Structures are given as structure tokens and as C-alpha cells.
Amino acid sequence: MRKGLRSTDEVNARFGLNLEPSRYEVFIPNHINELIEKEGFDGIHAKQFLPSNQELHQDGFDDPIGDQQKYVAPQLIHRYDNRALFTPTTICPVICRYCFRKNELSGKHEIFKADFEKVITYLKAHTEVNEIIFSGGDPFMLSAAKIDFYLNEFSKLEHIKFIRFHTRTPASLPNYIGNEVIEVLNKFKQVFNDINIVIHINHADEITSDVRDCIAKLGKYFPLLSQSVLLKDVNDKVEDLEKLIYKLHDLGVRPYYLHHPDQAKGAMHFYLTQDEGREIYRKLRRQVPGWLLPQYILDSPDGSGKRNL
Ligand SMILES: *Cc1c(COP(=O)(O)O)cnc(C)c1O
Ligand code: SF4
């Protein structure tokens, strides 16, 4: 992380580019910079993580899935009765240029200010919630001690049965997940019915040997799922998705969601229409068996939640 690039200037210097300063946060860890150097600017790492002048376009929305109206306490979104999304950090292992939260995260919105008492007070009054989903930012950027603290507090609530982590760290900063974190999660595996880990990954070329090792390490102890975002010019060929799905299968990861891209301001150059997306998914349906087929979903802009496309 320390050797990562943190501004457009640093990106320009390292890669000999001449980009306009991005309006959005920039962070690319060294793991990914080395891959960009290896693959060139046409590779999927450059396309997903290098800032681009196309971010200056003003079409799209600040809050493309209507999340901000769904915060019920600081860092807690409750949209579906029995599961709540907990966003304890705004830090990510890499800043994805297509991120649907890019406008919220860059402003370090009020809703991300910690007030954990309020989270617990809310959950005590909502016994219908049986699952806490750690999101962010990226929850695996938290220290093992912090994760331990949160899981311990949630374990005091009888009605919380399931824990889930949504993370990009295994695919983007694989060496960051140390044994302490795994030990903490393992400890709580006895307490909760399940600790599921959903890995955010979009392309087979992201699976380097470090990434493979990290996923294998997690897979020894926890059920692994994957979520991908369909992105124009990154993974919008059926072969891209097919290859990713089979490679993940070999690592014991079950495809969970394929997200239609959200209309986030500054990320519209990754956008595809629903018709284009459906066409790709229809072909994918023929290429992979049902048990390896992710659900193709859209997060509605009006905040009403996920819909199958
Ligand atoms: C996506 C999402 C969830 C999780 O939904 P699943 O279908 O269980 O994966 C929960 N809360 C919010 C706010 C979400 O956006
Ligand atoms: S890791 Fe997730 S939250 Fe962070 S920048 Fe990427 S898409 Fe956004």
C-alpha cells in the first residue's frame, strides 16, 4: 500500500501520461501498478483503475442506486427486512474508476462518520435483521482488532445469525489479508451460523498467483462467492465472463451476482444499456451450466433495491 499511487500526478509520473487531475480520489496499490506495466494501457487493470479524462463528463448520478435515503444509522443501510448493510470504512484496496459510490466516497459523506452506539441501538429494535453484511469501502481494510470488536458486538445480538463480507481485497491487494484476520473470522465461525465471503472480481486476468493463494487460503475456512460488474470494454465479451467463472470455480468460488453497471457520474464510460447487457447474459446462459451462472441484476436508481434483469 505504501508504494501505491495516490494522485493523478503520481500516476502521470509513473506511467508517462498526461492526464487532467481527477475530481475523484486516486489510489492504485503496487500489486496493480506492476500489472498495468506488464499488460499495458489496453489491459484490464489499466482500464479499471487508471484515472481517465472521461471522468470529467457530468452525465450520470451522484447516488445512482438511491442508497443515501436508506441509511437508518451512521454506516448502516437497511433496505431488505432481514439483512442490513454495514459500511464501517471508506478505505478501499484500490479505487475502481467505475465505482458506484465514487461521488459519495470522494466527499467523505456524513453517513460514513462512525457512531457505533446508534448502529447497535437500531439493530436491537429490529430483530427481523438476521444478517449483517460488511461492506464499505472494503471491510478487509479494517484491522483484525476492529473486525474482532464489531463481530463481538454483533454476536451479543441473538437475532444476528449470518455474517457476510463483500470485499475487493483478495483480487486487488491479496497480501493484505493476514492470518490474524482469518483467525478472528474463524473464532466467530463457531458463534454465527455462517460467515460468507463475497469476492468482487471482474476479469480472469485479475487472478494472479498471489490472488490465487489468497482465495485458496480463505476458501479453506469459508464459503466463497463472487460478484462482478459488467463493464464496457473490460468484461463485456461472453468469453471474458465464461473464463472468469470457470477460473473461479477451480478456486472453489461460486458466482453470485453479475451487476448491471450503475449510472454513476464520472463512470459513464463503463456503462452499457440493459439490452446490451441482456444480450451478453443470454449468450452466457448457453455457455455455462445453471449452477455456475451468476444472477444478472440491476440496483434500481430509485432505491427500491435489486431486480433481476
Ligand atoms: C445488495 C444489498 C444487500 C444484499 O442483498 P443480497 O441479495 O442478500 O445479496 C443488502 N443490503 C443492501 C442495502 C444492498 O444493496
Ligand atoms: S473496492 Fe468497491 S467501494 Fe472501493 S472503489 Fe472499488 S467498487 Fe468502489
CSV table of C-alpha atoms and ligand atoms in Angstrom, one decimal:
chain,number,residue,atom,x,y,z
A,1,MET,CA,0.0,0.0,0.0
A,2,ARG,CA,2.8,2.4,0.9
A,3,LYS,CA,4.2,2.2,-2.6
A,4,GLY,CA,0.8,2.9,-4.1
A,5,LEU,CA,0.0,5.9,-6.3
A,6,ARG,CA,-2.3,8.5,-4.6
A,7,SER,CA,-2.8,11.2,-7.2
A,8,THR,CA,-3.1,11.8,-10.9
A,9,ASP,CA,0.3,13.5,-10.7
A,10,GLU,CA,1.9,10.3,-9.3
A,11,VAL,CA,0.1,8.3,-12.0
A,12,ASN,CA,1.3,10.6,-14.8
A,13,ALA,CA,4.9,10.4,-13.4
A,14,ARG,CA,5.0,6.6,-13.1
A,15,PHE,CA,3.3,5.8,-16.4
A,16,GLY,CA,4.5,8.8,-18.5
A,17,LEU,CA,0.9,10.0,-19.0
A,18,ASN,CA,-0.5,13.5,-19.2
A,19,LEU,CA,-4.0,13.1,-17.6
A,20,GLU,CA,-6.0,16.0,-16.2
A,21,PRO,CA,-6.2,15.9,-12.4
A,22,SER,CA,-9.1,13.6,-11.5
A,23,ARG,CA,-12.0,15.0,-9.5
A,24,TYR,CA,-12.1,11.7,-7.6
A,25,GLU,CA,-9.8,10.0,-5.2
A,26,VAL,CA,-6.9,8.1,-6.8
A,27,PHE,CA,-5.3,5.0,-5.3
A,28,ILE,CA,-3.6,2.2,-7.1
A,29,PRO,CA,-1.5,-0.2,-5.0
A,30,ASN,CA,1.8,-1.5,-6.2
A,31,HIS,CA,0.4,-5.0,-7.0
A,32,ILE,CA,-1.8,-3.4,-9.6
A,33,ASN,CA,0.7,-0.9,-10.9
A,34,GLU,CA,3.0,-3.8,-11.7
A,35,LEU,CA,0.2,-5.5,-13.6
A,36,ILE,CA,-0.5,-2.3,-15.6
A,37,GLU,CA,3.1,-2.1,-16.6
A,38,LYS,CA,3.1,-5.7,-17.7
A,39,GLU,CA,-0.2,-5.6,-19.6
A,40,GLY,CA,0.0,-2.0,-21.0
A,41,PHE,CA,-2.8,0.5,-21.2
A,42,ASP,CA,-5.1,-1.8,-23.1
A,43,GLY,CA,-5.1,-4.3,-20.2
A,44,ILE,CA,-8.0,-4.8,-17.9
A,45,HIS,CA,-6.1,-3.3,-14.9
A,46,ALA,CA,-5.3,0.0,-16.7
A,47,LYS,CA,-8.9,0.2,-17.9
A,48,GLN,CA,-10.4,-0.4,-14.4
A,49,PHE,CA,-8.0,1.5,-12.3
A,50,LEU,CA,-6.2,4.3,-14.1
A,51,PRO,CA,-7.9,7.6,-13.9
A,52,SER,CA,-9.1,8.9,-17.3
A,53,ASN,CA,-10.2,12.2,-18.7
A,54,GLN,CA,-13.6,10.6,-19.4
A,55,GLU,CA,-14.4,11.0,-15.7
A,56,LEU,CA,-14.8,14.7,-16.3
A,57,HIS,CA,-18.1,14.1,-18.1
A,58,GLN,CA,-21.0,15.3,-16.0
A,59,ASP,CA,-23.8,12.8,-17.0
A,60,GLY,CA,-24.9,10.2,-14.5
A,61,PHE,CA,-25.9,10.5,-10.9
A,62,ASP,CA,-24.1,11.1,-7.6
A,63,ASP,CA,-26.1,8.4,-5.8
A,64,PRO,CA,-27.1,6.0,-8.7
A,65,ILE,CA,-28.8,3.4,-6.5
A,66,GLY,CA,-30.6,5.7,-4.1
A,67,ASP,CA,-28.6,4.4,-1.1
A,68,GLN,CA,-28.4,7.7,0.8
A,69,GLN,CA,-32.1,7.7,1.7
A,70,LYS,CA,-31.7,4.1,3.1
A,71,TYR,CA,-29.2,4.9,5.9
A,72,VAL,CA,-31.0,4.2,9.1
A,73,ALA,CA,-28.0,4.9,11.3
A,74,PRO,CA,-24.5,6.1,10.5
A,75,GLN,CA,-22.8,3.4,8.5
A,76,LEU,CA,-25.9,1.2,8.4
A,77,ILE,CA,-28.2,0.7,5.3
A,78,HIS,CA,-31.4,-1.3,5.9
A,79,ARG,CA,-33.2,-2.0,2.6
A,80,TYR,CA,-34.3,-5.6,2.9
A,81,ASP,CA,-36.1,-6.8,6.0
A,82,ASN,CA,-33.8,-9.5,7.2
A,83,ARG,CA,-30.4,-8.2,6.2
A,84,ALA,CA,-28.6,-4.9,6.8
A,85,LEU,CA,-25.5,-3.5,5.2
A,86,PHE,CA,-22.8,-2.2,7.5
A,87,THR,CA,-20.2,0.2,6.0
A,88,PRO,CA,-17.6,0.7,8.7
A,89,THR,CA,-14.9,2.1,6.4
A,90,THR,CA,-14.4,4.2,3.3
A,91,ILE,CA,-11.0,2.8,2.6
A,92,CYS,CA,-10.5,0.5,-0.4
A,93,PRO,CA,-7.6,-1.6,-1.5
A,94,VAL,CA,-7.8,0.2,-4.8
A,95,ILE,CA,-10.0,2.9,-6.1
A,96,CYS,CA,-12.0,1.5,-9.0
A,97,ARG,CA,-12.8,4.1,-11.6
A,98,TYR,CA,-16.3,2.5,-12.2
A,99,CYS,CA,-17.3,2.6,-8.5
A,100,PHE,CA,-20.9,3.4,-8.0
A,101,ARG,CA,-20.1,5.1,-4.7
A,102,LYS,CA,-17.3,7.3,-6.2
A,103,ASN,CA,-19.2,10.5,-5.6
A,104,GLU,CA,-20.1,9.6,-2.0
A,105,LEU,CA,-16.7,8.3,-1.1
A,106,SER,CA,-14.8,11.2,-2.5
A,107,GLY,CA,-16.9,13.6,-0.4
A,108,LYS,CA,-16.4,11.5,2.8
A,109,HIS,CA,-20.1,11.9,3.3
A,110,GLU,CA,-21.6,12.4,6.8
A,111,ILE,CA,-23.2,8.9,6.7
A,112,PHE,CA,-19.7,7.4,6.9
A,113,LYS,CA,-18.9,9.0,10.3
A,114,ALA,CA,-18.8,6.4,12.9
A,115,ASP,CA,-21.3,6.2,15.7
A,116,PHE,CA,-21.5,2.6,16.5
A,117,GLU,CA,-23.8,3.0,19.5
A,118,LYS,CA,-26.5,4.1,17.1
A,119,VAL,CA,-26.0,1.0,14.9
A,120,ILE,CA,-26.5,-1.3,17.9
A,121,THR,CA,-29.5,0.7,19.2
A,122,TYR,CA,-31.1,0.4,15.8
A,123,LEU,CA,-30.4,-3.3,15.5
A,124,LYS,CA,-31.7,-4.0,19.0
A,125,ALA,CA,-35.0,-2.6,17.9
A,126,HIS,CA,-35.0,-4.5,14.6
A,127,THR,CA,-35.0,-8.2,15.5
A,128,GLU,CA,-36.1,-9.1,12.0
A,129,VAL,CA,-32.5,-8.5,10.8
A,130,ASN,CA,-30.7,-11.8,10.8
A,131,GLU,CA,-27.7,-11.0,8.7
A,132,ILE,CA,-25.1,-8.3,8.8
A,133,ILE,CA,-23.3,-7.6,5.5
A,134,PHE,CA,-19.9,-5.9,5.9
A,135,SER,CA,-19.3,-3.5,3.0
A,136,GLY,CA,-17.6,-0.2,2.6
A,137,GLY,CA,-15.2,0.9,1.3
A,138,ASP,CA,-13.8,-2.5,1.9
A,139,PRO,CA,-14.2,-4.2,5.3
A,140,PHE,CA,-10.9,-6.2,4.9
A,141,MET,CA,-9.1,-2.8,5.2
A,142,LEU,CA,-10.0,-2.9,8.8
A,143,SER,CA,-7.5,-4.3,11.3
A,144,ALA,CA,-8.1,-7.7,12.8
A,145,ALA,CA,-8.8,-6.0,16.2
A,146,LYS,CA,-11.5,-3.8,14.7
A,147,ILE,CA,-13.2,-6.8,12.9
A,148,ASP,CA,-13.0,-8.7,16.2
A,149,PHE,CA,-14.7,-5.8,18.0
A,150,TYR,CA,-17.5,-5.5,15.6
A,151,LEU,CA,-18.2,-9.2,15.4
A,152,ASN,CA,-18.1,-9.5,19.1
A,153,GLU,CA,-20.7,-6.7,19.4
A,154,PHE,CA,-22.9,-8.3,16.8
A,155,SER,CA,-22.6,-11.7,18.5
A,156,LYS,CA,-24.4,-10.2,21.5
A,157,LEU,CA,-27.5,-9.7,19.4
A,158,GLU,CA,-29.3,-13.1,19.5
A,159,HIS,CA,-31.1,-12.4,16.2
A,160,ILE,CA,-28.0,-12.0,14.1
A,161,LYS,CA,-27.3,-15.4,12.6
A,162,PHE,CA,-25.3,-14.7,9.5
A,163,ILE,CA,-22.3,-12.6,8.7
A,164,ARG,CA,-21.2,-11.7,5.2
A,165,PHE,CA,-18.2,-9.8,3.9
A,166,HIS,CA,-18.2,-8.1,0.5
A,167,THR,CA,-14.6,-7.4,-0.4
A,168,ARG,CA,-12.3,-6.5,-3.3
A,169,THR,CA,-9.2,-7.1,-1.3
A,170,PRO,CA,-8.4,-10.7,-2.4
A,171,ALA,CA,-8.4,-9.6,-6.0
A,172,SER,CA,-6.6,-6.2,-5.6
A,173,LEU,CA,-4.4,-6.4,-2.5
A,174,PRO,CA,-4.1,-10.1,-1.8
A,175,ASN,CA,-1.2,-9.9,0.6
A,176,TYR,CA,-3.1,-7.6,2.9
A,177,ILE,CA,-5.3,-10.3,4.4
A,178,GLY,CA,-3.1,-11.7,7.1
A,179,ASN,CA,-3.5,-14.7,9.4
A,180,GLU,CA,-4.8,-12.5,12.3
A,181,VAL,CA,-7.9,-11.6,10.3
A,182,ILE,CA,-8.5,-15.2,9.3
A,183,GLU,CA,-8.1,-16.3,13.0
A,184,VAL,CA,-10.7,-13.7,14.1
A,185,LEU,CA,-13.2,-14.8,11.5
A,186,ASN,CA,-12.6,-18.4,12.4
A,187,LYS,CA,-13.2,-17.7,16.1
A,188,PHE,CA,-16.6,-16.3,15.1
A,189,LYS,CA,-17.5,-19.1,12.8
A,190,GLN,CA,-18.5,-21.0,15.9
A,191,VAL,CA,-20.8,-18.2,17.0
A,192,PHE,CA,-22.7,-17.4,13.8
A,193,ASN,CA,-24.3,-19.9,11.5
A,194,ASP,CA,-22.2,-18.9,8.6
A,195,ILE,CA,-19.5,-16.4,7.6
A,196,ASN,CA,-19.7,-16.0,3.8
A,197,ILE,CA,-17.2,-14.0,1.8
A,198,VAL,CA,-18.2,-12.4,-1.5
A,199,ILE,CA,-15.2,-11.5,-3.6
A,200,HIS,CA,-15.5,-8.6,-6.0
A,201,ILE,CA,-13.6,-9.5,-9.2
A,202,ASN,CA,-14.4,-8.7,-12.8
A,203,HIS,CA,-11.9,-10.5,-15.1
A,204,ALA,CA,-9.9,-13.7,-15.2
A,205,ASP,CA,-6.7,-11.6,-15.7
A,206,GLU,CA,-7.1,-10.4,-12.1
A,207,ILE,CA,-6.3,-13.9,-10.9
A,208,THR,CA,-2.5,-13.7,-10.5
A,209,SER,CA,-0.7,-16.3,-8.4
A,210,ASP,CA,-0.9,-14.0,-5.3
A,211,VAL,CA,-4.6,-13.6,-5.8
A,212,ARG,CA,-5.0,-17.4,-6.2
A,213,ASP,CA,-3.1,-18.0,-3.0
A,214,CYS,CA,-5.3,-15.5,-1.1
A,215,ILE,CA,-8.5,-17.0,-2.4
A,216,ALA,CA,-7.3,-20.6,-1.6
A,217,LYS,CA,-6.4,-19.5,1.9
A,218,LEU,CA,-9.8,-18.0,2.6
A,219,GLY,CA,-11.5,-21.0,0.9
A,220,LYS,CA,-10.1,-23.4,3.4
A,221,TYR,CA,-12.4,-21.9,6.0
A,222,PHE,CA,-15.2,-20.0,4.5
A,223,PRO,CA,-17.8,-20.4,1.7
A,224,LEU,CA,-16.7,-18.1,-1.1
A,225,LEU,CA,-19.0,-16.3,-3.6
A,226,SER,CA,-18.2,-13.8,-6.3
A,227,GLN,CA,-19.7,-10.7,-7.6
A,228,SER,CA,-18.8,-8.9,-10.8
A,229,VAL,CA,-19.8,-5.7,-12.5
A,230,LEU,CA,-20.4,-5.8,-16.2
A,231,LEU,CA,-18.2,-3.1,-17.6
A,232,LYS,CA,-18.0,-1.8,-21.2
A,233,ASP,CA,-14.7,-2.7,-22.8
A,234,VAL,CA,-13.5,-4.7,-19.7
A,235,ASN,CA,-15.6,-7.8,-19.5
A,236,ASP,CA,-18.4,-7.3,-22.0
A,237,LYS,CA,-17.4,-10.3,-24.1
A,238,VAL,CA,-19.1,-13.6,-23.2
A,239,GLU,CA,-15.7,-15.3,-23.3
A,240,ASP,CA,-14.4,-12.9,-20.6
A,241,LEU,CA,-17.2,-13.9,-18.3
A,242,GLU,CA,-17.0,-17.6,-19.1
A,243,LYS,CA,-13.3,-17.7,-18.4
A,244,LEU,CA,-13.7,-15.8,-15.1
A,245,ILE,CA,-16.4,-18.1,-14.0
A,246,TYR,CA,-14.5,-21.3,-14.7
A,247,LYS,CA,-11.3,-20.0,-13.1
A,248,LEU,CA,-13.2,-19.0,-10.0
A,249,HIS,CA,-14.8,-22.4,-10.0
A,250,ASP,CA,-11.4,-24.0,-9.8
A,251,LEU,CA,-10.7,-22.0,-6.7
A,252,GLY,CA,-14.0,-23.0,-5.1
A,253,VAL,CA,-15.8,-19.8,-5.7
A,254,ARG,CA,-19.5,-19.8,-6.7
A,255,PRO,CA,-20.7,-16.9,-8.9
A,256,TYR,CA,-23.3,-14.9,-7.1
A,257,TYR,CA,-24.1,-11.6,-8.8
A,258,LEU,CA,-23.3,-10.0,-12.2
A,259,HIS,CA,-24.3,-6.4,-11.7
A,260,HIS,CA,-25.5,-4.2,-14.4
A,261,PRO,CA,-23.3,-1.1,-14.3
A,262,ASP,CA,-24.9,1.8,-12.3
A,263,GLN,CA,-25.2,5.2,-13.9
A,264,ALA,CA,-22.6,6.8,-11.6
A,265,LYS,CA,-21.4,10.3,-12.6
A,266,GLY,CA,-17.8,10.1,-13.7
A,267,ALA,CA,-18.1,6.4,-14.6
A,268,MET,CA,-20.5,6.6,-17.6
A,269,HIS,CA,-17.7,5.5,-19.9
A,270,PHE,CA,-18.2,2.0,-18.4
A,271,TYR,CA,-21.9,2.0,-19.0
A,272,LEU,CA,-23.9,-0.4,-21.2
A,273,THR,CA,-27.6,-0.4,-22.0
A,274,GLN,CA,-29.8,-3.1,-20.5
A,275,ASP,CA,-30.4,-4.5,-23.9
A,276,GLU,CA,-26.7,-4.9,-24.5
A,277,GLY,CA,-26.3,-6.5,-21.1
A,278,ARG,CA,-29.2,-8.9,-21.7
A,279,GLU,CA,-27.7,-10.0,-25.0
A,280,ILE,CA,-24.4,-10.9,-23.3
A,281,TYR,CA,-26.2,-12.7,-20.4
A,282,ARG,CA,-28.4,-14.7,-22.9
A,283,LYS,CA,-25.2,-15.9,-24.6
A,284,LEU,CA,-23.6,-16.7,-21.2
A,285,ARG,CA,-26.6,-18.7,-20.2
A,286,ARG,CA,-25.8,-21.1,-23.1
A,287,GLN,CA,-22.1,-21.3,-22.2
A,288,VAL,CA,-22.2,-22.2,-18.5
A,289,PRO,CA,-24.4,-24.5,-16.5
A,290,GLY,CA,-27.1,-23.1,-14.3
A,291,TRP,CA,-25.2,-23.8,-11.1
A,292,LEU,CA,-22.3,-21.6,-12.3
A,293,LEU,CA,-24.5,-18.8,-13.6
A,294,PRO,CA,-24.5,-15.6,-11.6
A,295,GLN,CA,-27.8,-13.7,-11.3
A,296,TYR,CA,-27.8,-10.7,-13.5
A,297,ILE,CA,-29.2,-7.8,-11.5
A,298,LEU,CA,-29.8,-4.1,-11.5
A,299,ASP,CA,-29.8,-2.0,-8.4
A,300,SER,CA,-32.7,0.4,-9.1
A,301,PRO,CA,-31.9,4.1,-9.2
A,302,ASP,CA,-34.9,4.8,-7.1
A,303,GLY,CA,-33.6,3.0,-4.1
A,304,SER,CA,-36.1,0.2,-4.3
A,305,GLY,CA,-33.3,-2.4,-4.5
A,306,LYS,CA,-32.1,-5.2,-6.7
A,307,ARG,CA,-34.1,-6.5,-9.7
A,308,ASN,CA,-33.3,-9.5,-11.9
A,309,LEU,CA,-32.6,-8.4,-15.4
B,1,LIG,C1,-27.2,-5.7,-2.2
B,1,LIG,C2,-27.7,-5.3,-0.9
B,1,LIG,C3,-27.9,-6.3,0.2
B,1,LIG,C4,-27.6,-7.7,-0.1
B,1,LIG,O1,-28.6,-8.3,-0.9
B,1,LIG,P1,-28.4,-9.9,-1.2
B,1,LIG,O2,-29.4,-10.0,-2.3
B,1,LIG,O3,-28.7,-10.6,0.0
B,1,LIG,O4,-27.0,-10.1,-1.7
B,1,LIG,C5,-28.3,-5.8,1.4
B,1,LIG,N1,-28.5,-4.5,1.6
B,1,LIG,C6,-28.3,-3.6,0.7
B,1,LIG,C7,-28.6,-2.2,1.0
B,1,LIG,C8,-27.9,-4.0,-0.6
B,1,LIG,O5,-27.7,-3.0,-1.5
B,2,SF4,S1,-13.5,-1.5,-3.9
B,2,SF4,FE1,-15.7,-1.3,-4.1
B,2,SF4,S2,-16.2,0.6,-2.9
B,2,SF4,FE2,-14.0,0.6,-3.3
B,2,SF4,S3,-13.6,1.8,-5.1
B,2,SF4,FE3,-13.8,-0.4,-5.8
B,2,SF4,S4,-16.0,-0.6,-6.3
B,2,SF4,FE4,-15.8,1.2,-5.0
